[in-house]
């Protein structure tokens, strides 16, 4: 049995061990239980409301059992889910899922299949035809097998094959040298299913494997990239001699500058923040990345099956980076570990998968009285919760930035290596960019869903949207310059269309709580730029599987365990069982417990500069108080001055130098 | 005569003295020459092309005379412009401008008129009716008098009046206590023209001045704002013990991380950057803020005349803040001074009006090979050129951020104090937010134009825009997931409409230079979110005066001295003489010397949190290489590691502390 953990504490190794043991014990040994994901299940909100109230009142805390979900295969290909109460050591339920439901893939398995593929006689046979130069070998990336056949029920995996240059370096960029054959295997049984061949010209024509035409790889690693003169970047050091302004207590509770919340690494989402308060007022119950889909625009088979769901298909936390001190963030850093599992159900720590630190972000506000030249000025300090996941070739950096003015900035940075395709010399295609010799990067989209579970001064909230509209020109508006806002209320679960040209802004308000100054309901606004959504046809699998990717903002009624925008199981899914079902036009969502889903999308037309490793493309959603406080809530920040900030003039750093040199 | 200055060096005090003396000497003493703006005129580009070429070749530099423009009044109300060659000490031309052309206002004059207004018997009479409590006084803000009458030719000024609370503090927030009368004076003659009365209810009804109903001011100054417990923010120090990575040579030439450019503070724009190169390739000839208009949406007179042009009407550099070390930026700072003038033509330094420094901005790129867990990671370093202007109640922070990956981020931060209007208790209006007792902030728009004069590998450039469009579903695209880009070329001077739902992106390309990797023309893309533009009627003065504010992106043919989006003279202008004339649909702009004008607009619906001083609202335009380089140009950055970055874990800062304490 577990000791009494906070319900929002991340899963513990002993909890995973207990759950996996209970599940294994429930089957005969011959069933060969093979786990693919185990993590904590969120507690029911009705219980947590009481718990949070008791926490704030200082009254006795309700006992909320810790429950884990386990995804696992039995008898090789039967996919199951169990819920285990690890507080009392008891399996609540276990079910075998219908044929065709495919679970998330486990990194251990992927690595094994990767090796299996390369060593398979059929693949060896194909490799031989390449007649590679001495020292050159072949590497493959196992890829999620997206859906193109409603009758397919086997769990499959598509392997994209690349030449690994003969430089003997493990970090050579194989993505620069894609090959034109791509085998498909069945997962778990490791059965060879089929060899797909990839086109190299303008159309879908393929040819049998030919000897490889040697071209140099475009390398990103400093040992290989050919950069002989590195830029002279001088150190820029961030120090907090009096310590950081934040505290982490009780395992995962962060207190910083009026903010209070809990951070919990999760296998699927990377992390979630829970129970967010600012200046003693409740603002959000839970915020996290919810799903992501990356469909490619190259129409030719098998590229139409490149549509990964990076959370549901493989786990964003599961693929979280081990963040390194001084590498991924600067200053005084607090790390949290993630938790991974082996197929046996044995847990292991994914070290430093979340990092937290403070940053300066320029000025927060300033006013100068021109009569006296007196300035009032405060700097913008932010608290960053960061995680980074590597999904094969690509990296996503998710930063939740809490700001001293009560706002939250949800930032996505896309980086890593483009997914590449072979292309013949002198060929150009209208759906891709040639980024190196014989290598093309197809146009694609990154569409992320962030799930925002609000609690704006309580759980009964409403989503409204305001358009700024001209007043008619009449006696009341004789000069034709007047404009007002027009407010609409979201009454039923569904989506809202973006409308940038009317300055449409979304607000989550609490109609039961009126701001005494403005006389209007308190709220938070959701700022996000208008973007192109999913380009695929409405009746394509890409669209059917990712309804969330078709609109930018959604509102649903809260229900426990509705966390993932494309549904619980996305791998080879045939349709969306998330927003596609929950945004049903039926549920009442006005003045109710609701969830807001914000879709951040960007159509990525690769540029040569994105290769061999891509400078970050940054996208943001801002949540900001809107008539929530009775004035600027950051007036209690200290004034910015040099007694505090210790800036120096260029040229004066010499005197600093000696001191700092002894310090570092 | 001037010594040989670089043509892009900012104006010198002795140049201003020489020019003003020559101009004064050209008139009889009785003409009473009264200067309002003197600054450097940009040299002709055809000459500068040769100059820049010679600089790079190391050949003898052409002699380009330094020319100053002078705006001044004679005989009290005659407005004139002179061009003076200060290299040889000679007036090139001087002209009296037509009646009705009003020059930018000089801060000295505004301050004088402000006092004059408050002391005027008519205003004293009105103040007496307020029966203010003891110690309470009246303050006024002189306001630009926007246009509502095609026959008006007098230079006018509207004064908004406020109560200054009786706390004896100079920094008390008078904007919190607006009054209901607003006198209009003629500029320079200081003649009282008229008393406007301001409505307090829902409609335009006004009443004679009544005794003031005492309400507390909403204060922003730390001495007054009532915040008794300041937040405990710990110092976050940025040090560069080995000095910054940038150099400033030859007065204003910045060299940093492959970037080379010149920064020149100007009276009107704040600053301009010139002759921008990255990694030895020319990219931009000149970038600057070009104009800004701030129209208000309250339809009632006299608020329809609240439409400031903060560059043309009063000078963004003229109103530039004196930036303070450790206050406005952190780290190792280089400042540049601006130059102001008195009405006599005597110059004075506006100290530290531009600051420059390096910042860390998180990760620039990262890739982890999941097979080996080896990471390649570089941090994003930026070089910030910052200026801040106070335009009466409001502050704008302009940051030009050069990035190590060859991109430039043009950032605007809006802060300061909302422009306020009186409102009666319990009244709500649909065009404003009540932000304090009896004080309302009307909805308004901030619309800024940035002028981008490109030189993408030379001066012959073309603007194109690409839409991402679905492929038809056919044999070629059987799964309905294909998409391509559709490119359009801008052939004639004009604008492009925003189209976020087709992912429309704008590129400035050089059709004469093909990227050897992608096989497409080299270019830079212009990233900007779609925004609502000017809400005022097409036939309103607001629209006629600010054509630039009606569309987000414009292309014109380059001509010397076409720098300001709304034209040279904006104060009380009747129509736009900038883009309204230059974007004429006639000039060829394909493969030509062109200028791109990007409009950043935001409709500002004030929230209570924006008062009494507003947390920054941040808006960005990004210029990024697009198939300009043959790979990621930042591969020559050093890898991010802790030997360099010196981060520490929470808890370990204690050991650091002692050292740092001795240091600071």
Coordinates of N, CA, C and O in Angstrom, one line a residue, chain A residues 478-581:
Chain A
X478 N -21.7 60.5 -35.6 CA -21.7 61.4 -36.8 C -20.4 61.4 -37.6 O -20.4 61.7 -38.8
X479 N -19.3 61.0 -36.9 CA -18.0 61.1 -37.6 C -17.6 59.7 -38.1 O -16.5 59.6 -38.7
X480 N -18.4 58.7 -37.9 CA -18.1 57.4 -38.4 C -16.9 56.7 -37.8 O -16.2 55.9 -38.5
X481 N -16.6 57.0 -36.6 CA -15.4 56.4 -36.0 C -15.7 55.5 -34.8 O -14.8 54.9 -34.3
X482 N -17.0 55.4 -34.5 CA -17.3 54.6 -33.3 C -17.3 53.1 -33.5 O -17.6 52.6 -34.5
X483 N -16.9 52.4 -32.4 CA -17.0 51.0 -32.5 C -17.3 50.4 -31.1 O -16.9 51.1 -30.1
X484 N -17.9 49.3 -31.1 CA -18.3 48.6 -29.8 C -17.9 47.1 -29.9 O -17.5 46.7 -30.9
X485 N -18.1 46.4 -28.8 CA -18.0 45.0 -28.9 C -19.3 44.3 -28.9 O -20.3 44.8 -28.2
X486 N -19.4 43.2 -29.5 CA -20.6 42.4 -29.6 C -20.3 41.0 -29.0 O -19.3 40.3 -29.5
X487 N -21.0 40.7 -28.0 CA -20.6 39.5 -27.2 C -21.6 38.3 -27.6 O -22.8 38.5 -27.6
X488 N -21.0 37.1 -27.7 CA -21.8 35.9 -28.0 C -21.4 34.9 -26.9 O -20.3 34.8 -26.5
X489 N -22.4 34.1 -26.5 CA -22.2 33.1 -25.4 C -22.2 31.7 -26.0 O -23.0 31.4 -26.9
X490 N -21.3 30.9 -25.6 CA -21.3 29.5 -26.1 C -22.2 28.8 -25.1 O -21.9 28.6 -23.9
X491 N -23.3 28.3 -25.7 CA -24.4 27.6 -24.9 C -24.2 26.1 -24.9 O -24.6 25.4 -24.0
X492 N -23.7 25.6 -26.1 CA -23.7 24.1 -26.2 C -22.2 23.7 -26.6 O -21.5 24.5 -27.2
X493 N -21.9 22.5 -26.2 CA -20.6 22.0 -26.5 C -20.3 22.1 -28.0 O -21.1 21.6 -28.8
X494 N -19.2 22.6 -28.4 CA -18.9 22.8 -29.8 C -17.6 23.6 -30.0 O -16.8 23.8 -29.1
X495 N -17.5 24.2 -31.2 CA -16.3 25.0 -31.4 C -16.8 26.5 -31.8 O -17.9 26.7 -32.0
X496 N -15.8 27.3 -31.8 CA -16.0 28.7 -32.2 C -15.0 28.9 -33.4 O -13.9 28.5 -33.3
X497 N -15.5 29.6 -34.4 CA -14.7 29.9 -35.5 C -13.8 31.1 -35.2 O -14.2 32.1 -34.6
X498 N -12.6 31.1 -35.7 CA -11.7 32.2 -35.6 C -12.2 33.4 -36.5 O -12.8 33.1 -37.5
X499 N -11.9 34.6 -36.1 CA -12.4 35.7 -36.8 C -11.4 36.9 -36.5 O -11.8 37.9 -35.8
X500 N -10.2 36.8 -37.1 CA -9.2 37.9 -36.7 C -9.6 39.3 -37.1 O -9.3 40.2 -36.5
X501 N -10.4 39.3 -38.2 CA -10.7 40.7 -38.8 C -11.8 41.4 -38.0 O -12.0 42.6 -38.2
X502 N -12.4 40.7 -37.1 CA -13.3 41.3 -36.1 C -12.7 41.4 -34.8 O -13.4 41.6 -33.8
X503 N -11.4 41.1 -34.7 CA -10.7 41.1 -33.4 C -11.4 40.1 -32.4 O -11.4 40.4 -31.2
X504 N -11.9 39.0 -32.9 CA -12.6 38.1 -32.0 C -11.7 37.6 -30.9 O -10.6 37.2 -31.2
X505 N -12.1 37.8 -29.7 CA -11.4 37.3 -28.5 C -12.3 36.4 -27.7 O -13.5 36.7 -27.6
X506 N -11.7 35.4 -27.1 CA -12.4 34.4 -26.3 C -12.1 34.7 -24.9 O -11.0 35.0 -24.5
X507 N -13.2 34.6 -24.1 CA -13.0 34.8 -22.7 C -13.7 33.7 -21.9 O -14.8 33.3 -22.3
X508 N -13.1 33.3 -20.9 CA -13.7 32.3 -20.0 C -14.1 33.2 -18.8 O -13.3 33.8 -18.1
X509 N -15.4 33.3 -18.6 CA -15.9 34.2 -17.5 C -16.7 33.4 -16.5 O -17.1 32.2 -16.7
X510 N -16.8 34.0 -15.3 CA -17.7 33.5 -14.3 C -18.9 34.4 -14.1 O -18.7 35.5 -13.6
X511 N -20.0 34.0 -14.7 CA -21.2 34.9 -14.7 C -21.7 35.2 -13.3 O -22.6 36.0 -13.1
X512 N -21.3 34.4 -12.3 CA -21.8 34.5 -11.0 C -21.0 35.5 -10.1 O -21.3 35.7 -9.0
X513 N -19.9 36.1 -10.8 CA -19.0 36.9 -10.0 C -18.7 38.2 -10.8 O -18.2 38.1 -11.9
X514 N -19.2 39.3 -10.3 CA -19.1 40.6 -11.1 C -17.9 41.4 -10.6 O -17.7 41.5 -9.3
X515 N -17.1 41.9 -11.5 CA -16.0 42.7 -11.1 C -16.6 44.0 -10.6 O -17.4 44.7 -11.3
X516 N -16.2 44.4 -9.4 CA -16.9 45.6 -8.8 C -16.5 46.9 -9.5 O -17.2 47.9 -9.4
X517 N -15.4 46.9 -10.2 CA -15.0 48.1 -10.9 C -15.7 48.2 -12.3 O -16.4 49.2 -12.6
X518 N -15.6 47.2 -13.1 CA -16.1 47.3 -14.5 C -17.6 46.9 -14.5 O -18.3 47.2 -15.5
X519 N -18.1 46.3 -13.5 CA -19.5 45.9 -13.4 C -19.8 44.7 -14.4 O -20.9 44.4 -14.7
X520 N -18.7 44.0 -14.8 CA -18.9 42.9 -15.8 C -18.3 41.6 -15.1 O -17.5 41.7 -14.2
X521 N -18.7 40.4 -15.6 CA -18.3 39.2 -15.0 C -16.7 39.1 -15.0 O -16.1 39.5 -16.0
X522 N -16.2 38.5 -14.0 CA -14.7 38.3 -14.0 C -14.4 37.2 -15.0 O -15.2 36.4 -15.4
X523 N -13.1 37.3 -15.5 CA -12.8 36.3 -16.5 C -11.3 36.3 -16.9 O -10.5 37.1 -16.3
X524 N -11.0 35.4 -17.7 CA -9.6 35.3 -18.3 C -9.8 35.2 -19.8 O -10.8 34.6 -20.3
X525 N -9.0 35.9 -20.6 CA -9.1 35.8 -22.0 C -8.1 34.8 -22.6 O -7.0 34.6 -21.9
X526 N -8.4 34.3 -23.7 CA -7.5 33.3 -24.4 C -7.1 34.0 -25.7 O -7.9 34.2 -26.6
X527 N -5.8 34.4 -25.7 CA -5.3 35.1 -26.9 C -4.6 34.1 -27.8 O -3.7 33.4 -27.4
X528 N -5.0 33.9 -29.0 CA -4.3 33.1 -29.9 C -4.5 33.6 -31.4 O -5.6 34.0 -31.7
X529 N -3.4 33.6 -32.2 CA -3.6 34.1 -33.5 C -4.4 33.1 -34.4 O -4.4 31.9 -34.2
X530 N -5.1 33.7 -35.4 CA -5.8 32.8 -36.3 C -4.8 32.0 -37.2 O -3.8 32.6 -37.6
X531 N -5.1 30.8 -37.4 CA -4.3 29.9 -38.2 C -5.0 29.0 -39.1 O -6.2 28.6 -38.8
X532 N -4.3 28.6 -40.1 CA -4.9 27.5 -41.0 C -4.9 26.2 -40.2 O -4.0 25.9 -39.5
X533 N -6.1 25.6 -40.3 CA -6.2 24.3 -39.6 C -6.0 23.2 -40.7 O -5.5 23.4 -41.7
X534 N -6.3 22.0 -40.3 CA -6.0 20.8 -41.1 C -6.4 21.0 -42.5 O -7.6 21.3 -42.8
X535 N -5.5 20.7 -43.4 CA -5.7 20.9 -44.9 C -6.4 19.6 -45.5 O -6.9 19.7 -46.6
X536 N -6.3 18.5 -44.8 CA -6.8 17.3 -45.5 C -8.3 17.4 -45.6 O -9.0 18.1 -44.9
X537 N -8.8 16.6 -46.6 CA -10.2 16.6 -46.9 C -11.0 16.2 -45.7 O -10.5 15.4 -44.9
X538 N -12.2 16.7 -45.6 CA -13.1 16.3 -44.5 C -13.3 14.8 -44.4 O -13.5 14.3 -43.3
X539 N -13.4 14.1 -45.5 CA -13.6 12.7 -45.4 C -12.4 11.8 -45.5 O -12.4 10.6 -45.7
X540 N -11.2 12.5 -45.3 CA -10.0 11.7 -45.3 C -9.8 11.1 -43.8 O -10.4 11.7 -42.9
X541 N -9.0 10.1 -43.7 CA -8.7 9.6 -42.4 C -8.1 10.7 -41.5 O -8.3 10.7 -40.3
X542 N -7.2 11.4 -42.1 CA -6.5 12.5 -41.4 C -7.5 13.4 -40.6 O -7.3 13.7 -39.5
X543 N -8.6 13.7 -41.3 CA -9.6 14.6 -40.6 C -10.4 13.8 -39.6 O -10.7 14.3 -38.5
X544 N -10.9 12.6 -40.1 CA -11.7 11.8 -39.2 C -11.1 11.5 -37.9 O -11.7 11.4 -36.8
X545 N -9.7 11.3 -37.9 CA -9.0 10.9 -36.7 C -8.7 12.1 -35.8 O -8.2 11.9 -34.7
X546 N -8.8 13.3 -36.3 CA -8.3 14.5 -35.6 C -9.2 15.7 -35.8 O -8.9 16.7 -36.3
X547 N -10.4 15.5 -35.3 CA -11.4 16.6 -35.4 C -10.9 17.8 -34.7 O -11.1 18.9 -35.2
X548 N -10.1 17.6 -33.6 CA -9.6 18.8 -32.9 C -8.8 19.7 -33.8 O -8.6 20.9 -33.5
X549 N -8.2 19.1 -34.9 CA -7.3 19.9 -35.7 C -8.0 20.7 -36.8 O -7.4 21.3 -37.6
X550 N -9.3 20.6 -36.7 CA -10.1 21.4 -37.7 C -10.6 22.7 -37.3 O -11.1 23.5 -38.1
X551 N -10.6 23.0 -36.0 CA -11.0 24.3 -35.5 C -10.1 24.7 -34.3 O -9.5 23.9 -33.7
X552 N -10.0 26.0 -34.1 CA -9.0 26.5 -33.1 C -9.4 26.5 -31.7 O -8.6 26.6 -30.8
X553 N -10.7 26.6 -31.5 CA -11.1 26.7 -30.0 C -12.4 25.9 -29.9 O -13.4 26.0 -30.7
X554 N -12.4 25.1 -28.8 CA -13.5 24.2 -28.5 C -13.9 24.3 -27.1 O -13.1 24.6 -26.2
X555 N -15.2 24.1 -26.8 CA -15.7 24.1 -25.5 C -16.5 22.8 -25.2 O -17.4 22.5 -26.1
X556 N -16.2 22.1 -24.2 CA -17.0 20.9 -23.8 C -17.4 20.9 -22.4 O -16.8 21.7 -21.6
X557 N -18.4 20.2 -22.0 CA -18.7 20.0 -20.6 C -17.7 19.1 -20.0 O -17.2 18.1 -20.5
X558 N -17.3 19.5 -18.7 CA -16.3 18.6 -18.1 C -16.9 17.3 -17.7 O -18.0 17.1 -17.2
X559 N -16.1 16.3 -18.0 CA -16.4 14.9 -17.5 C -15.0 14.3 -17.2 O -14.0 14.5 -17.9
X560 N -15.0 13.6 -16.1 CA -13.7 12.9 -15.7 C -13.2 12.1 -16.8 O -13.9 11.4 -17.6
X561 N -11.9 12.1 -17.0 CA -11.1 11.3 -17.9 C -11.3 11.6 -19.4 O -10.8 10.9 -20.3
X562 N -11.9 12.8 -19.7 CA -11.9 13.3 -21.0 C -10.8 14.2 -21.2 O -10.9 15.4 -21.1
X563 N -9.6 13.7 -21.4 CA -8.4 14.5 -21.4 C -7.7 14.7 -22.7 O -6.9 15.6 -22.9
X564 N -8.0 13.8 -23.7 CA -7.2 13.7 -24.9 C -8.0 14.0 -26.1 O -9.0 13.3 -26.4
X565 N -7.6 15.1 -26.8 CA -8.4 15.7 -27.8 C -8.8 14.8 -28.9 O -9.9 14.9 -29.5
X566 N -8.0 13.8 -29.2 CA -8.3 12.9 -30.3 C -8.8 11.5 -29.8 O -9.0 10.6 -30.5
X567 N -9.0 11.5 -28.5 CA -9.5 10.2 -27.9 C -8.4 9.5 -27.2 O -7.2 9.8 -27.3
X568 N -8.8 8.4 -26.4 CA -7.8 7.7 -25.6 C -6.8 7.0 -26.4 O -5.6 6.9 -26.1
X569 N -7.3 6.3 -27.5 CA -6.4 5.5 -28.3 C -6.3 6.1 -29.8 O -7.3 6.1 -30.5
X570 N -5.2 6.5 -30.1 CA -5.0 7.2 -31.4 C -4.3 6.4 -32.4 O -4.4 6.6 -33.6
X571 N -3.5 5.5 -31.9 CA -2.6 4.7 -32.8 C -3.5 3.9 -33.8 O -4.2 3.0 -33.4
X572 N -3.3 4.2 -35.1 CA -4.1 3.5 -36.1 C -5.6 3.6 -35.9 O -6.4 2.8 -36.4
X573 N -6.0 4.7 -35.2 CA -7.4 4.9 -35.0 C -8.1 5.2 -36.3 O -7.5 5.7 -37.3
X574 N -9.4 4.9 -36.4 CA -10.2 5.1 -37.6 C -11.0 6.4 -37.5 O -11.4 7.0 -38.4
X575 N -11.3 6.8 -36.2 CA -12.0 8.0 -36.0 C -11.6 8.6 -34.7 O -11.1 7.9 -33.8
X576 N -11.9 9.8 -34.5 CA -11.7 10.6 -33.3 C -12.7 10.2 -32.3 O -13.9 10.2 -32.5
X577 N -12.2 9.8 -31.1 CA -13.1 9.5 -30.0 C -13.0 10.5 -28.9 O -13.3 10.3 -27.7
X578 N -12.5 11.7 -29.3 CA -12.3 12.8 -28.3 C -13.3 13.9 -28.6 O -14.5 13.7 -28.5
X579 N -12.7 15.0 -29.0 CA -13.6 16.2 -29.3 C -14.7 15.9 -30.3 O -15.8 16.4 -30.3
X580 N -14.3 14.9 -31.3 CA -15.3 14.5 -32.3 C -16.6 14.0 -31.6 O -17.7 14.1 -32.2
X581 N -16.5 13.4 -30.4 CA -17.7 13.0 -29.7 C -18.2 14.0 -28.6 O -19.4 14.1 -28.4

